[in-house]
Short mmCIF file of C-alpha atoms in Angstrom, two decimals:
data_model
loop_
_atom_site.label_atom_id
_atom_site.label_comp_id
_atom_site.label_asym_id
_atom_site.label_seq_id
_atom_site.Cartn_x
_atom_site.Cartn_y
_atom_site.Cartn_z
CA MET A 1 -7.90 -0.91 1.60
CA SER A 2 -9.80 -0.59 4.99
CA THR A 3 -9.14 2.59 6.97
CA GLY A 4 -10.62 4.09 10.12
CA HIS A 5 -11.08 2.64 13.55
CA ALA A 6 -11.17 -1.04 12.78
CA GLY A 7 -11.69 -2.30 16.42
CA GLY A 8 -14.92 -0.26 16.88
CA ARG A 9 -16.55 -1.89 13.87
CA HIS A 10 -16.09 -5.34 15.33
CA ARG A 11 -17.06 -4.74 18.87
CA TRP A 12 -20.14 -6.77 18.61
CA ARG A 13 -18.12 -9.75 17.62
CA LEU A 14 -15.86 -9.36 20.67
CA ALA A 15 -19.05 -9.04 22.96
CA ALA A 16 -20.65 -12.21 21.53
CA SER A 17 -17.45 -14.26 21.79
CA PHE A 18 -16.95 -12.97 25.41
CA ALA A 19 -20.33 -14.18 26.39
CA LEU A 20 -19.82 -17.63 24.86
CA ILE A 21 -16.47 -18.29 26.35
CA ALA A 22 -17.21 -16.76 29.80
CA THR A 23 -20.26 -19.08 30.14
CA PHE A 24 -18.31 -22.17 29.03
CA LEU A 25 -15.37 -21.43 31.38
CA VAL A 26 -17.41 -22.16 34.45
CA VAL A 27 -18.37 -25.62 33.03
CA GLU A 28 -14.73 -26.53 32.04
CA LEU A 29 -13.16 -25.40 35.33
CA VAL A 30 -15.58 -27.56 37.42
CA ALA A 31 -15.01 -30.51 35.10
CA ALA A 32 -11.19 -29.99 35.38
CA LEU A 33 -11.29 -30.03 39.13
CA VAL A 34 -13.65 -33.14 39.28
CA SER A 35 -11.60 -35.17 36.69
CA GLY A 36 -8.11 -34.19 37.83
CA SER A 37 -7.02 -33.70 34.27
CA LEU A 38 -4.11 -31.41 33.66
CA ALA A 39 -4.95 -31.14 29.91
CA LEU A 40 -8.45 -29.97 30.94
CA LEU A 41 -7.18 -27.65 33.54
CA SER A 42 -4.59 -26.08 31.19
CA ASP A 43 -7.39 -25.48 28.69
CA ALA A 44 -9.54 -23.99 31.44
CA GLY A 45 -6.75 -21.67 32.52
CA HIS A 46 -6.25 -20.54 28.84
CA MET A 47 -9.94 -19.98 28.56
CA ALA A 48 -9.83 -17.88 31.62
CA ALA A 49 -7.11 -15.87 29.96
CA ASP A 50 -9.47 -15.54 26.94
CA VAL A 51 -12.08 -14.06 29.09
CA VAL A 52 -9.75 -11.55 30.60
CA ALA A 53 -8.29 -10.71 27.10
CA LEU A 54 -11.67 -10.44 25.47
CA GLY A 55 -12.91 -8.20 28.37
CA ALA A 56 -9.85 -6.01 27.97
CA ALA A 57 -10.38 -5.88 24.29
CA LEU A 58 -13.97 -4.78 24.81
CA VAL A 59 -12.95 -2.06 27.23
CA ALA A 60 -10.31 -0.89 24.80
CA THR A 61 -12.66 -0.42 21.93
CA ARG A 62 -14.87 1.72 24.17
CA VAL A 63 -11.98 3.77 25.59
CA ALA A 64 -10.61 4.28 22.12
CA THR A 65 -13.77 6.10 20.99
CA ARG A 66 -14.11 8.31 24.07
CA PRO A 67 -13.53 11.95 23.52
CA ASP A 68 -10.51 13.50 25.22
CA ASP A 69 -11.57 15.92 28.02
CA THR A 70 -7.95 16.67 29.15
CA GLY A 71 -6.61 18.31 25.99
CA ARG A 72 -3.40 16.31 26.37
CA ARG A 73 -4.22 13.27 24.24
CA THR A 74 -3.72 14.81 20.88
CA PHE A 75 -4.13 11.45 19.10
CA GLY A 76 -7.04 10.33 21.36
CA SER A 77 -7.01 7.00 23.16
CA TYR A 78 -6.73 4.66 20.18
CA ARG A 79 -3.58 3.06 21.56
CA ALA A 80 -5.70 1.40 24.26
CA GLU A 81 -6.44 -1.40 21.76
CA VAL A 82 -2.78 -2.08 21.33
CA PHE A 83 -2.18 -2.24 25.00
CA ALA A 84 -5.12 -4.64 25.28
CA SER A 85 -3.45 -6.87 22.79
CA GLY A 86 -0.29 -6.68 24.95
CA ILE A 87 -2.34 -7.92 27.94
CA ALA A 88 -3.41 -10.90 25.82
CA VAL A 89 0.21 -11.72 25.11
CA LEU A 90 1.19 -11.68 28.76
CA LEU A 91 -1.78 -13.79 29.71
CA MET A 92 -0.97 -16.49 27.03
CA LEU A 93 2.69 -16.59 28.18
CA GLY A 94 1.62 -16.96 31.81
CA VAL A 95 -0.72 -19.78 31.05
CA SER A 96 1.95 -21.59 29.08
CA VAL A 97 4.47 -21.31 31.95
CA TYR A 98 1.89 -22.54 34.48
CA VAL A 99 1.05 -25.59 32.35
CA VAL A 100 4.70 -26.51 31.88
CA VAL A 101 5.42 -26.27 35.65
CA GLU A 102 2.37 -28.43 36.46
CA ALA A 103 3.27 -30.91 33.84
CA VAL A 104 6.83 -31.28 35.14
CA GLY A 105 5.47 -31.75 38.65
CA ARG A 106 3.28 -34.67 37.51
CA ILE A 107 6.00 -36.61 35.78
CA GLY A 108 6.12 -40.10 37.25
CA SER A 109 2.62 -39.85 38.80
CA PRO A 110 0.74 -43.07 38.05
CA ALA A 111 -2.70 -41.57 38.62
CA ALA A 112 -4.80 -41.32 35.48
CA PRO A 113 -7.58 -38.65 35.21
CA ASP A 114 -11.16 -39.51 34.54
CA ALA A 115 -11.49 -39.64 30.85
CA GLY A 116 -15.29 -39.24 30.69
CA PRO A 117 -15.47 -35.56 31.55
CA MET A 118 -12.37 -34.90 29.39
CA LEU A 119 -14.15 -36.29 26.34
CA LEU A 120 -17.43 -34.53 27.08
CA VAL A 121 -16.06 -31.16 28.02
CA GLY A 122 -13.49 -31.30 25.13
CA ALA A 123 -16.26 -31.83 22.61
CA LEU A 124 -18.35 -29.00 24.04
CA GLY A 125 -15.40 -26.66 24.21
CA LEU A 126 -14.59 -27.39 20.57
CA VAL A 127 -18.03 -26.35 19.58
CA VAL A 128 -17.98 -23.12 21.57
CA ASN A 129 -14.45 -22.21 20.34
CA VAL A 130 -15.26 -22.73 16.66
CA ALA A 131 -18.39 -20.61 17.09
CA ALA A 132 -16.22 -17.84 18.60
CA LEU A 133 -13.60 -18.20 15.75
CA VAL A 134 -16.25 -17.80 13.14
CA LEU A 135 -17.42 -14.59 14.89
CA LEU A 136 -13.84 -13.09 15.19
CA ARG A 137 -12.35 -14.21 11.79
CA SER A 138 -13.36 -11.41 9.66
CA GLY A 139 -12.35 -8.72 12.14
CA ALA A 140 -8.88 -10.38 12.80
CA GLY A 141 -7.49 -9.19 9.48
CA GLU A 142 -8.35 -5.54 10.23
CA SER A 143 -7.80 -4.99 13.89
CA LEU A 144 -4.74 -5.95 16.04
CA ASN A 145 -7.05 -6.03 19.02
CA VAL A 146 -9.52 -8.43 17.45
CA LYS A 147 -6.60 -10.44 16.12
CA GLY A 148 -5.25 -10.93 19.63
CA ALA A 149 -8.64 -12.18 20.71
CA TYR A 150 -8.82 -14.47 17.65
CA LEU A 151 -5.46 -15.98 18.37
CA GLU A 152 -6.42 -16.56 21.97
CA VAL A 153 -9.52 -18.49 20.85
CA LEU A 154 -7.56 -20.26 18.22
CA ALA A 155 -5.18 -21.56 20.82
CA ASP A 156 -8.16 -22.68 22.86
CA THR A 157 -9.58 -24.56 19.91
CA VAL A 158 -6.29 -26.50 19.66
CA GLY A 159 -6.55 -26.98 23.39
CA SER A 160 -10.09 -28.52 23.02
CA VAL A 161 -8.73 -30.84 20.26
CA GLY A 162 -5.85 -31.80 22.63
CA VAL A 163 -8.25 -32.52 25.48
CA LEU A 164 -10.27 -34.76 23.22
CA GLY A 165 -7.13 -36.61 22.13
CA ALA A 166 -5.80 -36.92 25.63
CA GLY A 167 -9.15 -38.14 26.85
CA TRP A 168 -9.28 -40.85 24.15
CA LEU A 169 -5.73 -41.90 24.87
CA VAL A 170 -6.28 -42.09 28.57
CA ALA A 171 -9.47 -44.10 28.11
CA ALA A 172 -7.69 -46.52 25.67
CA THR A 173 -4.52 -46.99 27.64
CA GLY A 174 -5.40 -46.20 31.23
CA SER A 175 -2.15 -44.16 31.38
CA GLY A 176 -2.06 -40.57 32.74
CA VAL A 177 1.01 -39.72 30.81
CA TRP A 178 -0.95 -38.70 27.73
CA ASP A 179 -2.75 -36.09 29.71
CA THR A 180 0.62 -34.58 30.59
CA VAL A 181 2.08 -34.82 27.03
CA VAL A 182 -0.93 -33.12 25.50
CA ALA A 183 -0.88 -30.38 28.17
CA LEU A 184 2.78 -29.59 27.33
CA ALA A 185 1.96 -29.62 23.61
CA VAL A 186 -0.88 -27.09 24.19
CA GLY A 187 1.33 -24.94 26.35
CA ALA A 188 4.04 -24.87 23.66
CA PHE A 189 1.53 -23.82 20.97
CA VAL A 190 0.10 -21.04 23.07
CA ALA A 191 3.56 -19.79 23.80
CA ILE A 192 4.46 -19.54 19.95
CA ARG A 193 1.26 -17.70 19.24
CA ALA A 194 1.88 -15.31 22.06
CA VAL A 195 5.40 -14.54 20.87
CA LEU A 196 4.20 -13.79 17.24
CA LEU A 197 1.43 -11.57 18.46
CA GLY A 198 3.88 -9.84 20.78
CA ARG A 199 6.16 -8.89 17.91
CA GLU A 200 3.32 -7.15 16.23
CA VAL A 201 2.41 -5.30 19.34
CA LEU A 202 5.96 -4.13 19.84
CA ALA A 203 6.13 -3.02 16.14
CA VAL A 204 3.17 -0.67 16.72
CA LEU A 205 4.38 0.67 20.02
CA GLY A 206 7.89 1.08 18.54
CA GLN A 207 6.25 3.20 15.71
CA GLN A 208 7.66 1.04 12.96
CA ALA A 209 6.19 1.41 9.45
CA PRO A 210 2.93 -0.41 9.12
CA ALA A 211 2.89 -4.00 7.74
CA GLY A 212 2.40 -3.76 3.95
CA VAL A 213 3.56 -0.19 3.69
CA THR A 214 7.00 0.37 2.12
CA VAL A 215 8.50 3.65 3.07
CA ASP A 216 10.58 3.80 -0.11
CA ALA A 217 7.43 3.25 -2.32
CA VAL A 218 5.58 6.04 -0.45
CA ALA A 219 8.52 8.32 -0.99
CA ALA A 220 8.66 7.49 -4.61
CA ASP A 221 4.92 8.13 -5.16
CA LEU A 222 5.27 11.53 -3.44
CA ALA A 223 8.43 12.43 -5.46
CA ALA A 224 6.55 11.45 -8.75
CA ILE A 225 4.02 14.21 -8.21
CA ASP A 226 4.24 16.94 -10.96
CA GLY A 227 6.20 19.83 -9.52
CA VAL A 228 7.75 18.13 -6.51
CA ASP A 229 11.57 18.46 -6.47
CA ASP A 230 12.34 16.65 -3.22
CA VAL A 231 10.86 14.59 -0.45
CA HIS A 232 12.33 14.50 3.00
CA ASP A 233 11.40 13.99 6.74
CA LEU A 234 8.94 11.25 5.73
CA HIS A 235 7.59 9.29 8.69
CA VAL A 236 5.00 6.52 8.58
CA TRP A 237 3.59 4.62 11.59
CA THR A 238 0.48 2.91 12.98
CA LEU A 239 -1.64 4.63 15.58
CA THR A 240 -3.85 1.57 16.06
CA SER A 241 -5.13 -1.20 13.74
CA GLY A 242 -6.56 0.32 10.62
CA MET A 243 -5.30 3.79 11.37
CA ASN A 244 -2.02 4.55 9.61
CA VAL A 245 -0.37 8.05 10.01
CA ALA A 246 2.19 9.95 7.98
CA THR A 247 4.18 13.23 7.96
CA ALA A 248 6.32 14.48 5.14
CA HIS A 249 8.09 17.58 3.73
CA LEU A 250 7.69 18.16 0.07
CA VAL A 251 9.79 20.77 -1.94
CA ALA A 252 7.95 22.47 -4.82
CA ALA A 253 9.91 25.39 -6.35
CA ASP A 254 6.77 26.95 -7.88
CA PRO A 255 5.05 28.85 -5.08
CA THR A 256 1.72 28.50 -6.83
CA ALA A 257 1.82 24.65 -7.00
CA GLY A 258 1.40 24.26 -3.27
CA PRO A 259 -2.43 23.61 -3.00
CA ARG A 260 -2.37 21.17 -6.04
CA VAL A 261 0.73 19.31 -4.65
CA LEU A 262 -0.82 19.08 -1.15
CA ASP A 263 -4.14 17.68 -2.51
CA GLU A 264 -2.32 15.17 -4.77
CA ALA A 265 -0.07 14.03 -1.98
CA ARG A 266 -2.97 13.38 0.35
CA ARG A 267 -4.78 11.53 -2.39
CA ARG A 268 -1.96 9.26 -3.17
CA LEU A 269 -1.21 8.43 0.49
CA ARG A 270 -4.93 7.61 1.01
CA THR A 271 -5.70 5.60 -2.13
CA ARG A 272 -2.34 3.87 -2.67
CA HIS A 273 -1.12 3.23 0.85
CA GLY A 274 -4.10 3.40 3.17
CA ILE A 275 -2.89 6.43 5.02
CA GLU A 276 -5.98 8.51 5.81
CA HIS A 277 -4.32 10.91 8.19
CA ALA A 278 -1.32 12.66 6.81
CA THR A 279 0.46 15.97 7.74
CA VAL A 280 2.21 17.25 4.62
CA GLN A 281 4.31 20.44 4.52
CA VAL A 282 5.00 21.92 1.08
CA GLU A 283 8.13 24.12 0.94
CA THR A 284 9.51 26.26 -1.90
CA THR A 285 13.10 25.51 -0.80
CA ALA A 286 14.43 22.55 1.07
CA ASP A 287 14.38 23.33 4.76
CA ARG A 288 16.78 21.00 6.53
CA SER A 289 16.62 22.73 9.89
CA CYS A 290 14.95 19.62 11.40
CA HIS A 291 18.15 17.67 10.63
CA GLU A 292 19.99 20.06 12.96
CA LEU A 293 17.99 19.04 16.03
CA GLY A 294 19.87 17.44 18.80
CA TRP A 295 17.78 14.24 18.75
#
């Protein structure tokens, strides 16, 4: 199981994807304005959101590794990556709303966009997005920050396919309604992906137990250590992607068993549950004073 600062390991993937998409954004935006295609414009808008999100993700990976000079950030700045993922969510939702509003405004308009630029730019965009997906895919499973960027690019890939489909239908039928329909479909897809990613971001910010980690299983593993009589005040959460944290109180009646119990507890948390950073307190008698706190 991978531990450590996942986002930093994949920074180069974010940088390469940022360069690819930022370059193509200029091409697509010009083509959208020239052709008058809403599907192309919606894809350009989402690609602009990609550029901002990838830029924020890059900045976040740098900020996350900076040393703290204030003495107040006791966990460092690792949460910057999670906030960057939140920015990606907001941008995706914003683009979706914009596309829907524009599509509704065009209902009943007989004008059909120029299909030529739609087909050409849609094909080029598909190539660029697939290249970016290949770059980001391996990091998406480890870092929430990279996953946010990956989902942004995935939505753009669907958008490029939609632009190609809309261009072909407009060319074949001469009707602009297909441009509007495809734009709405792309907007809906982007909104759904944004909501799913947003739930993960909120889970981290809400300090829920990490995905794939069962608190009861962690407690059972700690309780099974030879000499441990009780486990309480167990807390497990995610600091940032790839960095799970835990605190726990263990009761061991034998006062000489403390060092051995502590080492074994840390080993089990690290090897069985991917929790590299754990603060474990070993007590000879159960101290429940923390349960008497007013909060």
